[in-house]
mmCIF file of C-alpha atoms in Angstrom:
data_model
loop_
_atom_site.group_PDB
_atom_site.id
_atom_site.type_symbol
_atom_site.label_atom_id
_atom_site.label_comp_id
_atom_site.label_asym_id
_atom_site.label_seq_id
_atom_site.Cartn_x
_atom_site.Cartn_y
_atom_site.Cartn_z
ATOM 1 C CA UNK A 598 -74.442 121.804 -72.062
ATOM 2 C CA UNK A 599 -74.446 118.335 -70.156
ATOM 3 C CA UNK A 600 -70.796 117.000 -69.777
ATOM 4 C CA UNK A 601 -72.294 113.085 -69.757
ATOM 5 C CA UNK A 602 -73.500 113.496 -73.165
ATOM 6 C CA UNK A 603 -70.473 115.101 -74.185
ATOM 7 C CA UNK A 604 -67.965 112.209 -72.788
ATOM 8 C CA UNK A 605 -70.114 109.869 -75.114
ATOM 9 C CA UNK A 606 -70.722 111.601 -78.507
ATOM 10 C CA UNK A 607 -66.864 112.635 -78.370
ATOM 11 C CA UNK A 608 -65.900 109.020 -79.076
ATOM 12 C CA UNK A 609 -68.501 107.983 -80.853
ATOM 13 C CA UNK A 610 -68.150 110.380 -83.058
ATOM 14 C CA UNK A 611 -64.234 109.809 -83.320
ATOM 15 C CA UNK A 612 -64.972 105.967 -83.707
ATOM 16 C CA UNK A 613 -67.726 106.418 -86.528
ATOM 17 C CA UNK A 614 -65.009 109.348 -88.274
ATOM 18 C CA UNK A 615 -61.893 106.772 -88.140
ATOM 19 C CA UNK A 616 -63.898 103.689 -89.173
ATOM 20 C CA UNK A 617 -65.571 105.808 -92.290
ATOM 21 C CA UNK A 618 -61.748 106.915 -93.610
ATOM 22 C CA UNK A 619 -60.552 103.125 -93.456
ATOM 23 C CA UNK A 620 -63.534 101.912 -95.624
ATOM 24 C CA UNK A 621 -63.470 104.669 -97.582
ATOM 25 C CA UNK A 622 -59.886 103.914 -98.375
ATOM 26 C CA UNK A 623 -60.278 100.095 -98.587
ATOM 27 C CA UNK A 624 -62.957 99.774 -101.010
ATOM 28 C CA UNK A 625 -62.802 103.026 -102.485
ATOM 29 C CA UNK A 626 -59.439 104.360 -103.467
ATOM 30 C CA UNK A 627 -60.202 106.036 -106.330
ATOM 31 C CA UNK A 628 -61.939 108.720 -105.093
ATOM 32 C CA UNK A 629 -60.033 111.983 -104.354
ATOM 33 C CA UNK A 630 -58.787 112.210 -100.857
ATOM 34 C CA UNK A 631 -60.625 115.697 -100.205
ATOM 35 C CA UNK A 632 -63.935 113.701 -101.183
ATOM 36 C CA UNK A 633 -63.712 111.222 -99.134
ATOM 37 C CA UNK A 634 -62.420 113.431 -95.852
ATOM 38 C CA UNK A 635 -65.570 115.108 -97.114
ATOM 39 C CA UNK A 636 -67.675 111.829 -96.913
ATOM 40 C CA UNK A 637 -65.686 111.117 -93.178
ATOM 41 C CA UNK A 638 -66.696 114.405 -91.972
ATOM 42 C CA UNK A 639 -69.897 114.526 -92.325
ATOM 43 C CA UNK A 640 -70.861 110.523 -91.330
ATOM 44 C CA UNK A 641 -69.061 112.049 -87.823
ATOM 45 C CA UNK A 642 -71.243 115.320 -87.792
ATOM 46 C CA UNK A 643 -74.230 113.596 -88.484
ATOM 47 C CA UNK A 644 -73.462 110.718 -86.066
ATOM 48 C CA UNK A 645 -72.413 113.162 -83.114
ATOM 49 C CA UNK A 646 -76.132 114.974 -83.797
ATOM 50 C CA UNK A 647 -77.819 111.390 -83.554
ATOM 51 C CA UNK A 648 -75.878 110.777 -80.492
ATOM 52 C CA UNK A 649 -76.010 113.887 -78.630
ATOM 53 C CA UNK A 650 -80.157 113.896 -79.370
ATOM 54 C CA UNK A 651 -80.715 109.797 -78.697
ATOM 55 C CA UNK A 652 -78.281 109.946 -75.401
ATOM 56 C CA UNK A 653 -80.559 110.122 -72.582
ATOM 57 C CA UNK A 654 -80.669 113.417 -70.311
ATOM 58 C CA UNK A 655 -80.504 112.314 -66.991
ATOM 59 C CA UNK A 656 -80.292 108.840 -65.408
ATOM 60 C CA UNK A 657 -82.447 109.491 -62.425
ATOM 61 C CA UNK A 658 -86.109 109.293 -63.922
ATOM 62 C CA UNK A 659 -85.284 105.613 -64.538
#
């Protein structure tokens, strides 16, 4: 496991989680609570994946 990509996808993926709750609330506030923590966790799974894969391995080959 590589540390760098790890101190990125951490707050991305914390960024992407607390942005999806406050639009989800916003603009769509009558949809359970559970469902929409449902929504939030899985927009910051799938955006730590993304992440982790698109965040380059090493920056010496540059």
């Amino acid at each position: 496991m590589n540390s760098k990509r790890f101190s990125v996808v951490i707050p991305v993926s914390i960024m992407v989680g607390l942005i999806a709750m406050w639009m989800l609330n916003k603009d769509f506030a009558e949809i359970d609570l559970s469902i929409r923590l449902l929504i939030a966790m899985g927009a910051t799974l799938l955006s730590g994946v993304i992440t982790y894969f698109l965040f380059p391995k090493g920056e010496g080959n540059q």
